[in-house]
Tab-separated table of C-alpha atoms and ligand atoms in Angstrom:
chain	number	residue	atom	x	y	z
A	886	MET	CA	-81.309	99.944	-86.062
A	887	ARG	CA	-79.578	97.162	-84.127
A	888	ALA	CA	-76.277	95.700	-85.342
A	889	LEU	CA	-74.099	92.980	-83.845
A	890	VAL	CA	-70.626	94.488	-83.944
A	891	ALA	CA	-67.192	93.108	-83.059
A	892	GLY	CA	-64.843	95.871	-81.932
A	893	GLU	CA	-61.709	93.796	-82.415
A	894	VAL	CA	-60.446	90.296	-83.177
A	895	GLY	CA	-61.187	87.895	-80.340
A	896	GLU	CA	-63.496	85.268	-78.883
A	897	PRO	CA	-66.881	86.030	-80.491
A	898	ASN	CA	-68.789	86.244	-77.222
A	899	ASP	CA	-66.116	88.550	-75.732
A	900	VAL	CA	-65.937	90.995	-78.626
A	901	LEU	CA	-69.510	91.131	-79.975
A	902	ARG	CA	-71.885	93.892	-78.757
A	903	LEU	CA	-75.368	94.910	-79.869
A	904	GLU	CA	-75.079	98.502	-81.062
A	905	SER	CA	-77.493	101.075	-82.354
A	906	ARG	CA	-76.466	102.406	-85.775
A	907	PRO	CA	-78.147	104.649	-88.373
A	908	VAL	CA	-79.973	102.845	-91.203
A	909	PRO	CA	-77.618	103.073	-94.230
A	910	THR	CA	-78.642	104.810	-97.474
A	911	PRO	CA	-78.284	102.939	-100.805
A	912	GLU	CA	-76.349	104.586	-103.613
A	913	ALA	CA	-76.862	104.039	-107.361
A	914	GLY	CA	-76.756	100.295	-108.125
A	915	GLN	CA	-77.452	99.372	-104.496
A	916	ALA	CA	-80.469	98.243	-102.478
A	917	LEU	CA	-81.338	98.630	-98.812
A	918	ILE	CA	-82.320	95.224	-97.403
A	919	ARG	CA	-84.353	94.678	-94.263
A	920	VAL	CA	-82.795	91.489	-92.920
A	921	LYS	CA	-85.121	88.715	-91.752
A	922	ALA	CA	-82.792	85.787	-90.983
A	923	THR	CA	-79.069	85.099	-91.210
A	924	PRO	CA	-77.049	82.018	-90.235
A	925	ILE	CA	-74.058	81.672	-87.921
A	926	HIS	CA	-71.550	79.665	-89.950
A	927	ALA	CA	-68.299	78.290	-88.507
A	928	SER	CA	-66.491	80.610	-90.912
A	929	ASP	CA	-68.269	83.647	-89.413
A	930	LEU	CA	-66.668	82.759	-86.077
A	931	HIS	CA	-63.283	82.200	-87.772
A	932	VAL	CA	-63.475	85.724	-89.190
A	933	LEU	CA	-64.021	87.160	-85.687
A	934	ARG	CA	-61.148	85.087	-84.286
A	935	GLY	CA	-58.829	86.301	-87.069
A	936	ARG	CA	-58.397	82.767	-88.385
A	937	TYR	CA	-60.082	83.011	-91.775
A	938	GLY	CA	-58.814	83.606	-95.324
A	939	PHE	CA	-59.725	87.311	-95.241
A	940	SER	CA	-60.019	89.847	-92.469
A	941	PRO	CA	-62.531	92.711	-92.418
A	942	GLU	CA	-61.681	96.098	-90.990
A	943	PHE	CA	-62.606	96.192	-87.280
A	944	PRO	CA	-64.971	97.252	-85.814
A	945	THR	CA	-67.047	95.048	-88.091
A	946	VAL	CA	-70.651	93.910	-88.240
A	947	GLY	CA	-70.567	90.108	-87.945
A	948	GLY	CA	-71.908	87.664	-90.536
A	949	HIS	CA	-69.811	87.526	-93.697
A	950	MET	CA	-71.843	84.973	-95.616
A	951	GLU	CA	-75.582	85.362	-96.369
A	952	CYS	CA	-79.053	86.439	-95.265
A	953	VAL	CA	-82.637	86.721	-96.491
A	954	GLY	CA	-84.685	89.882	-96.338
A	955	ARG	CA	-86.824	92.309	-98.313
A	956	ILE	CA	-85.795	95.274	-100.405
A	957	GLU	CA	-86.807	98.373	-98.469
A	958	ALA	CA	-85.326	101.005	-100.822
A	959	LEU	CA	-83.301	101.298	-104.012
A	960	GLY	CA	-80.475	103.722	-104.834
A	961	PRO	CA	-81.145	106.502	-107.386
A	962	GLY	CA	-81.850	105.141	-110.887
A	963	THR	CA	-81.391	101.515	-109.777
A	964	GLU	CA	-83.348	99.072	-111.918
A	965	GLY	CA	-83.776	95.296	-112.158
A	966	LEU	CA	-85.291	94.647	-108.720
A	967	LYS	CA	-88.366	96.052	-106.979
A	968	ILE	CA	-89.024	97.482	-103.534
A	969	GLY	CA	-90.693	94.787	-101.410
A	970	GLU	CA	-89.016	91.934	-103.328
A	971	ARG	CA	-87.733	89.086	-101.149
A	972	VAL	CA	-84.060	88.435	-101.797
A	973	VAL	CA	-81.069	86.490	-100.603
A	974	ALA	CA	-78.135	88.834	-100.081
A	975	VAL	CA	-74.911	87.016	-100.909
A	976	ALA	CA	-72.506	88.659	-98.486
A	977	VAL	CA	-69.504	86.431	-99.226
A	978	PRO	CA	-66.678	88.893	-99.900
A	979	ALA	CA	-65.031	87.984	-103.213
A	980	VAL	CA	-61.264	87.583	-102.930
A	981	PRO	CA	-59.909	89.660	-104.566
A	982	GLY	CA	-62.884	92.012	-104.431
A	983	PRO	CA	-64.559	94.920	-102.658
A	984	ARG	CA	-65.686	94.887	-99.018
A	985	VAL	CA	-69.311	93.906	-98.345
A	986	ALA	CA	-71.598	94.664	-95.403
A	987	GLY	CA	-71.995	92.131	-92.577
A	988	THR	CA	-75.399	90.453	-92.282
A	989	TRP	CA	-75.858	90.412	-88.498
A	990	GLN	CA	-77.799	93.671	-88.518
A	991	GLU	CA	-81.350	94.825	-89.159
A	992	TYR	CA	-80.607	96.668	-92.418
A	993	LEU	CA	-77.759	96.437	-94.876
A	994	VAL	CA	-76.890	97.975	-98.195
A	995	ALA	CA	-75.799	95.619	-100.998
A	996	ASP	CA	-74.882	95.821	-104.672
A	997	ILE	CA	-77.924	94.575	-106.614
A	998	HIS	CA	-75.711	92.109	-108.533
A	999	THR	CA	-75.284	90.206	-105.252
A	1000	LEU	CA	-79.031	89.814	-104.671
A	1001	LEU	CA	-80.965	86.708	-105.677
A	1002	PRO	CA	-84.790	86.963	-105.682
A	1003	VAL	CA	-86.391	84.026	-103.851
A	1004	PRO	CA	-90.013	82.821	-103.939
A	1005	ASP	CA	-92.143	83.156	-100.781
A	1006	ARG	CA	-92.668	79.374	-100.701
A	1007	LEU	CA	-89.046	78.934	-99.563
A	1008	SER	CA	-88.857	79.311	-95.784
A	1009	ASP	CA	-86.607	81.933	-94.212
A	1010	SER	CA	-84.476	79.090	-92.870
A	1011	SER	CA	-83.869	77.663	-96.354
A	1012	ALA	CA	-83.550	81.003	-98.092
A	1013	CYS	CA	-80.983	82.422	-95.661
A	1014	GLN	CA	-78.780	79.333	-96.127
A	1015	LEU	CA	-79.150	79.097	-99.907
A	1016	ALA	CA	-76.047	80.840	-101.139
A	1017	VAL	CA	-73.134	79.311	-99.248
A	1018	ASN	CA	-73.479	75.606	-98.472
A	1019	PRO	CA	-75.761	74.489	-101.350
A	1020	LEU	CA	-73.647	76.458	-103.811
A	1021	THR	CA	-70.490	74.900	-102.358
A	1022	ALA	CA	-72.006	71.405	-102.671
A	1023	LEU	CA	-72.996	72.045	-106.294
A	1024	LEU	CA	-69.633	73.535	-107.268
A	1025	LEU	CA	-67.651	70.750	-105.569
A	1026	VAL	CA	-69.610	67.910	-107.152
A	1027	ALA	CA	-70.448	69.294	-110.574
A	1028	ARG	CA	-67.616	71.668	-111.372
A	1029	GLU	CA	-64.536	71.120	-109.214
A	1030	LEU	CA	-64.626	67.313	-109.404
A	1031	ASP	CA	-67.113	66.819	-112.261
A	1032	VAL	CA	-68.270	63.538	-110.683
A	1033	GLN	CA	-70.045	61.347	-113.222
A	1034	PRO	CA	-73.100	59.101	-112.724
A	1035	GLY	CA	-72.003	55.733	-111.285
A	1036	GLU	CA	-68.700	57.101	-109.905
A	1037	TRP	CA	-67.825	56.977	-106.213
A	1038	LEU	CA	-67.426	60.187	-104.263
A	1039	LEU	CA	-65.725	59.947	-100.863
A	1040	GLN	CA	-66.548	62.780	-98.436
A	1041	THR	CA	-65.778	63.618	-94.799
A	1042	ALA	CA	-68.057	65.260	-92.184
A	1043	ALA	CA	-70.982	63.776	-94.086
A	1044	GLY	CA	-73.403	64.938	-91.387
A	1045	SER	CA	-72.552	68.600	-91.963
A	1046	THR	CA	-74.924	70.781	-93.933
A	1047	VAL	CA	-72.613	70.640	-96.960
A	1048	GLY	CA	-72.232	66.859	-96.511
A	1049	ARG	CA	-75.993	66.304	-96.511
A	1050	LEU	CA	-76.448	68.511	-99.561
A	1051	VAL	CA	-73.707	66.544	-101.359
A	1052	ILE	CA	-75.557	63.306	-100.554
A	1053	GLN	CA	-78.820	64.660	-101.967
A	1054	LEU	CA	-77.164	66.045	-105.079
A	1055	ALA	CA	-75.272	62.792	-105.601
A	1056	ARG	CA	-78.496	60.785	-105.453
A	1057	HIS	CA	-80.091	63.162	-107.922
A	1058	LEU	CA	-77.143	62.754	-110.324
A	1059	GLY	CA	-76.687	58.990	-109.882
A	1060	ILE	CA	-73.368	59.354	-108.034
A	1061	ARG	CA	-72.505	56.877	-105.256
A	1062	THR	CA	-71.240	58.299	-101.970
A	1063	ILE	CA	-68.895	56.973	-99.295
A	1064	ASN	CA	-69.566	59.111	-96.250
A	1065	VAL	CA	-67.169	59.554	-93.345
A	1066	VAL	CA	-68.577	60.528	-89.924
A	1067	ARG	CA	-66.876	60.726	-86.530
A	1068	ARG	CA	-69.716	59.358	-84.355
A	1069	ARG	CA	-71.245	55.870	-84.436
A	1070	ASP	CA	-74.729	57.284	-83.765
A	1071	ALA	CA	-74.498	59.349	-86.980
A	1072	VAL	CA	-74.106	56.223	-89.162
A	1073	GLU	CA	-77.748	55.110	-89.353
A	1074	GLU	CA	-78.871	58.699	-89.778
A	1075	ILE	CA	-76.640	59.206	-92.809
A	1076	LYS	CA	-77.713	55.883	-94.319
A	1077	ALA	CA	-81.366	56.800	-93.801
A	1078	PHE	CA	-80.589	60.162	-95.373
A	1079	GLY	CA	-79.443	58.446	-98.573
A	1080	GLY	CA	-75.704	57.944	-98.114
A	1081	ASP	CA	-74.732	54.734	-99.953
A	1082	GLU	CA	-71.920	53.765	-97.569
A	1083	VAL	CA	-70.880	55.197	-94.226
A	1084	ILE	CA	-67.516	54.905	-92.453
A	1085	CYS	CA	-67.259	55.841	-88.795
A	1086	THR	CA	-63.766	56.991	-87.766
A	1087	GLU	CA	-64.629	56.366	-84.099
A	1088	ASP	CA	-64.238	52.611	-84.554
A	1089	GLU	CA	-63.367	51.849	-88.195
A	1090	ASP	CA	-60.226	52.063	-90.324
A	1091	LEU	CA	-60.966	54.529	-93.112
A	1092	LEU	CA	-58.427	53.119	-95.584
A	1093	GLN	CA	-59.469	49.508	-95.100
A	1094	ARG	CA	-63.164	50.309	-95.392
A	1095	VAL	CA	-62.710	52.351	-98.588
A	1096	THR	CA	-60.869	49.394	-100.150
A	1097	GLU	CA	-63.625	47.008	-99.070
A	1098	ILE	CA	-66.333	49.276	-100.482
A	1099	ALA	CA	-64.797	50.533	-103.729
A	1100	GLY	CA	-62.660	47.482	-104.528
A	1101	PRO	CA	-59.205	47.499	-106.092
A	1102	ALA	CA	-60.068	50.305	-108.510
A	1103	GLY	CA	-60.442	52.592	-105.481
A	1104	VAL	CA	-62.001	56.018	-105.359
A	1105	ARG	CA	-60.835	58.702	-107.759
A	1106	LYS	CA	-62.729	61.673	-106.327
A	1107	ALA	CA	-63.071	62.987	-102.795
A	1108	THR	CA	-63.956	66.088	-100.810
A	1109	ASP	CA	-62.639	66.839	-97.341
A	1110	CYS	CA	-63.574	69.485	-94.777
A	1111	VAL	CA	-61.917	67.916	-91.717
A	1112	ALA	CA	-58.180	68.110	-92.681
A	1113	GLY	CA	-55.538	66.841	-90.195
A	1114	PRO	CA	-55.055	63.057	-89.998
A	1115	VAL	CA	-58.550	62.384	-91.440
A	1116	GLY	CA	-57.776	64.492	-94.517
A	1117	ALA	CA	-54.466	62.634	-94.859
A	1118	GLN	CA	-56.252	59.272	-94.729
A	1119	VAL	CA	-58.626	60.436	-97.448
A	1120	SER	CA	-55.653	61.267	-99.676
A	1121	GLN	CA	-54.187	57.803	-98.949
A	1122	ALA	CA	-57.502	56.146	-99.826
A	1123	LEU	CA	-57.497	57.680	-103.312
A	1124	ALA	CA	-56.787	55.579	-106.381
A	1125	PRO	CA	-53.665	56.538	-108.374
A	1126	GLY	CA	-54.369	59.795	-110.179
A	1127	GLY	CA	-57.224	60.520	-107.780
A	1128	GLU	CA	-58.087	63.959	-106.492
A	1129	VAL	CA	-59.283	65.351	-103.171
A	1130	VAL	CA	-60.646	68.860	-102.889
A	1131	VAL	CA	-60.126	70.277	-99.400
A	1132	TYR	CA	-62.704	72.936	-98.542
A	1133	GLY	CA	-62.689	73.040	-94.730
A	1134	ALA	CA	-60.501	72.190	-91.757
A	1135	LEU	CA	-62.947	71.302	-88.983
A	1136	SER	CA	-60.361	69.331	-86.991
A	1137	THR	CA	-58.182	72.445	-86.719
A	1138	HIS	CA	-60.909	74.769	-85.487
A	1139	ARG	CA	-59.825	75.362	-81.904
A	1140	GLN	CA	-56.173	74.381	-82.410
A	1141	THR	CA	-53.284	76.784	-81.967
A	1142	ASP	CA	-50.351	74.372	-82.390
A	1143	PRO	CA	-49.105	74.903	-86.009
A	1144	ALA	CA	-48.556	71.114	-86.370
A	1145	ALA	CA	-52.275	70.583	-85.714
A	1146	LEU	CA	-53.153	72.796	-88.693
A	1147	THR	CA	-51.603	70.516	-91.320
A	1148	ILE	CA	-52.713	67.624	-93.557
A	1149	PRO	CA	-49.755	65.235	-93.334
A	1150	LEU	CA	-49.422	63.767	-96.836
A	1151	GLN	CA	-47.372	60.741	-97.899
A	1152	ALA	CA	-44.839	62.197	-100.318
A	1153	ARG	CA	-44.258	58.854	-102.063
A	1154	SER	CA	-47.948	58.393	-102.711
A	1155	VAL	CA	-48.357	61.945	-104.022
A	1156	ILE	CA	-45.376	61.460	-106.370
A	1157	TYR	CA	-45.655	57.876	-107.538
A	1158	GLU	CA	-49.431	57.694	-107.569
A	1159	THR	CA	-49.766	61.263	-108.900
A	1160	LYS	CA	-52.517	62.128	-106.475
A	1161	VAL	CA	-53.851	65.657	-106.339
A	1162	VAL	CA	-54.755	67.539	-103.166
A	1163	ARG	CA	-56.123	71.005	-103.811
A	1164	GLY	CA	-58.305	73.577	-102.166
A	1165	PHE	CA	-61.650	75.215	-102.817
A	1166	TRP	CA	-62.808	78.477	-101.266
A	1167	LEU	CA	-66.084	80.128	-102.226
A	1168	ASN	CA	-64.643	83.621	-101.683
A	1169	ARG	CA	-61.955	82.955	-104.278
A	1170	TRP	CA	-64.539	81.388	-106.597
A	1171	PHE	CA	-66.605	84.593	-106.382
A	1172	GLY	CA	-63.368	86.495	-107.023
A	1173	THR	CA	-62.832	84.691	-110.343
A	1174	ALA	CA	-66.361	83.876	-111.584
A	1175	SER	CA	-68.042	86.519	-113.740
A	1176	PRO	CA	-71.144	88.116	-112.144
A	1177	THR	CA	-73.234	86.364	-114.833
A	1178	ASP	CA	-71.749	82.943	-114.065
A	1179	ALA	CA	-72.099	83.494	-110.318
A	1180	MET	CA	-75.775	84.410	-110.725
A	1181	ARG	CA	-76.295	81.428	-113.060
A	1182	ALA	CA	-74.863	79.035	-110.463
A	1183	LEU	CA	-76.917	80.644	-107.688
A	1184	SER	CA	-80.082	80.410	-109.815
A	1185	GLU	CA	-79.342	76.700	-110.384
A	1186	VAL	CA	-79.072	76.217	-106.627
A	1187	ARG	CA	-82.338	78.119	-106.094
A	1188	SER	CA	-84.083	75.793	-108.580
A	1189	LEU	CA	-82.639	72.674	-106.943
A	1190	VAL	CA	-83.936	73.862	-103.561
A	1191	ALA	CA	-87.294	75.094	-104.884
A	1192	ASP	CA	-87.791	71.758	-106.724
A	1193	GLN	CA	-86.944	69.940	-103.474
A	1194	VAL	CA	-83.972	68.108	-104.963
A	1195	LEU	CA	-81.950	69.775	-102.227
A	1196	SER	CA	-83.483	70.219	-98.825
A	1197	ILE	CA	-81.514	72.498	-96.528
A	1198	PRO	CA	-81.666	71.266	-92.928
A	1199	GLN	CA	-83.986	73.486	-90.863
A	1200	GLY	CA	-81.983	75.978	-88.777
A	1201	GLN	CA	-82.463	76.736	-85.090
A	1202	PRO	CA	-83.781	80.315	-84.746
A	1203	PHE	CA	-82.459	82.721	-82.088
A	1204	PRO	CA	-83.585	86.352	-81.754
A	1205	LEU	CA	-80.682	88.736	-82.411
A	1206	GLU	CA	-80.426	89.739	-78.748
A	1207	ARG	CA	-79.765	86.080	-77.801
A	1208	PHE	CA	-76.645	85.978	-79.968
A	1209	ALA	CA	-74.396	84.704	-77.156
A	1210	GLU	CA	-76.608	81.643	-76.723
A	1211	ALA	CA	-76.675	81.108	-80.495
A	1212	ILE	CA	-72.873	81.206	-80.708
A	1213	ALA	CA	-72.473	78.792	-77.796
A	1214	PHE	CA	-74.975	76.494	-79.570
A	1215	ALA	CA	-72.969	76.727	-82.832
A	1216	GLU	CA	-69.912	75.391	-81.005
A	1217	THR	CA	-71.553	72.546	-79.129
A	1218	PRO	CA	-70.540	69.143	-80.610
A	1219	ALA	CA	-73.414	67.265	-82.286
A	1220	HIS	CA	-75.668	70.348	-82.039
A	1221	GLY	CA	-77.448	69.337	-85.233
A	1222	ALA	CA	-79.309	72.384	-86.527
A	1223	LYS	CA	-77.473	75.472	-87.750
A	1224	PRO	CA	-78.174	78.509	-85.531
A	1225	LEU	CA	-79.959	81.344	-87.316
A	1226	LEU	CA	-80.221	84.897	-86.040
A	1227	VAL	CA	-83.781	86.027	-86.751
A	1228	LEU	CA	-84.932	89.601	-86.905
A	1229	GLU	CA	-88.458	91.062	-87.004
A	1230	ASP	CA	-90.946	88.561	-85.587
A	1231	GLY	CA	-88.642	85.563	-86.018
A	1232	ARG	CA	-91.415	83.277	-87.257
A	1233	ASP	CA	-90.675	80.737	-89.949
A	1234	ARG	CA	-93.405	78.620	-91.488
A	1235	GLY	CA	-91.134	76.052	-93.160
A	1236	ASP	CA	-90.917	75.303	-96.881
A	1237	GLU	CA	-94.282	74.955	-98.615
B	2412	LIG	N1	-64.362	76.432	-98.669
B	2412	LIG	C1	-65.561	76.943	-98.744
B	2412	LIG	O1	-65.837	77.805	-99.576
B	2412	LIG	C2	-66.632	76.463	-97.809
B	2412	LIG	C3	-67.970	76.745	-98.077
B	2412	LIG	C4	-68.942	76.237	-97.204
B	2412	LIG	C5	-68.549	75.497	-96.091
B	2412	LIG	N2	-67.224	75.298	-95.859
B	2412	LIG	C6	-66.743	74.516	-94.727
B	2412	LIG	O2	-67.410	73.284	-94.741
B	2412	LIG	C7	-67.429	72.745	-93.438
B	2412	LIG	C8	-68.845	72.277	-93.110
B	2412	LIG	O3	-69.670	73.419	-93.006
B	2412	LIG	P1	-71.204	73.268	-92.601
B	2412	LIG	O4	-71.771	74.629	-92.475
B	2412	LIG	O5	-71.820	72.306	-93.533
B	2412	LIG	O6	-71.041	72.572	-91.179
B	2412	LIG	P2	-72.160	72.282	-90.066
B	2412	LIG	O7	-73.481	72.119	-90.695
B	2412	LIG	O8	-71.991	73.294	-88.994
B	2412	LIG	O9	-71.734	70.853	-89.521
B	2412	LIG	C9	-70.512	70.606	-88.915
B	2412	LIG	C10	-70.278	69.102	-89.038
B	2412	LIG	O10	-68.913	68.835	-88.906
B	2412	LIG	C11	-68.705	67.745	-88.045
B	2412	LIG	N3	-67.436	67.983	-87.361
B	2412	LIG	C12	-67.099	69.023	-86.567
B	2412	LIG	N4	-65.831	68.904	-86.139
B	2412	LIG	C13	-65.363	67.745	-86.664
B	2412	LIG	C14	-64.126	67.061	-86.570
B	2412	LIG	N5	-63.117	67.549	-85.846
B	2412	LIG	N6	-64.001	65.887	-87.221
B	2412	LIG	C15	-65.011	65.388	-87.943
B	2412	LIG	N7	-66.222	65.985	-88.066
B	2412	LIG	C16	-66.386	67.155	-87.440
B	2412	LIG	C17	-69.890	67.771	-87.095
B	2412	LIG	O11	-70.083	66.468	-86.635
B	2412	LIG	P3	-70.877	66.109	-85.275
B	2412	LIG	O12	-72.309	66.013	-85.703
B	2412	LIG	O13	-70.244	64.817	-84.906
B	2412	LIG	O14	-70.614	67.230	-84.299
B	2412	LIG	C18	-71.016	68.241	-88.022
B	2412	LIG	O15	-71.574	67.151	-88.719
B	2412	LIG	C19	-66.886	73.845	-92.513
B	2412	LIG	O16	-65.526	73.612	-92.293
B	2412	LIG	C20	-67.064	75.082	-93.355
B	2412	LIG	O17	-66.182	76.108	-92.980
B	2412	LIG	C21	-66.273	75.758	-96.696
């Protein structure tokens, strides 16, 4: 079978090679999955560059997040799932937790507790992106911040996949969103998508606009995945006692200067206004959630997507052998769709 393997830490397109490897054999409690589609997330590229929160042992098969495929075989005595069943393999390594197989390969072996059956009416594009970003959106809004109907939620990078899912979930739950984008041409798109208010950092003052929108009471809850000066402005825009959950650091992605990797906070505001800035990382959530709770949350996400409350933006398919093109696409500003590596025939009919 073909596998996309990185021999060492480095620039993804320098270190990744297509290799031929034997198809693995599932042991008791495991399933062999024939992979159909798997996304290229920014975090997958961080892992290869050695800039993520965990590091696999190299050489490593790329793709440390998720994929969709069918169960081809089960380990001895393994029950609960059937051969031929279509499943999402959640390949997010729990921290702390055991190693898991990378998804950028034609077959992988996974613990059956990490497999979520998905109906055929969900497209490959939606199914292979079900476990990471929609789950993150749900956990941020409903659990980490417990945003209530009628409350404001301020979020950055609103045009990202997570940002769009947060907007949809917020509308479903009656939450009002203030959405920060970096490009003027994204503003109308986010409004049309259902964002209540949009702030464009290209030509607007974030703090001033939040005050205008939310009034003197301010915003008590925020999410940020940009960090740097934008993350700092979000913390300043919070009402006293407010809380921002930082879950990404997009502005730091290609930076090497340590000063560029910070979120410069105003000490006085953190102390005297008792603001809270804290992190969220799905890997650590999987490391602390019980398998039952993790599966419950994933099932909730599956229902939200199947019921079309959440619509996952359609990915851009690339056959596995065109991985270099897919990675270059992933790193192009304003590329829109998420690149997906597709295996087998690569066709995707869309959600039905
Ligand atoms: N902590 C966790 O467990 C967790 C889980 C899931 C995702 N994440 C993180 O969440 C973030 C979003 O992921 P995604 O998959 O939803 O992203 P995505 O779909 O690939 O979209 C990236 C978005 O970020 C915007 N962006 C890129 N660089 C930016 C910058 N320097 N300043 C402002 N905006 C910027 C892009 O805007 P343009 O359209 O203008 O290019 C685009 O809208 C990533 O940082 C990811 O690692 C974290």
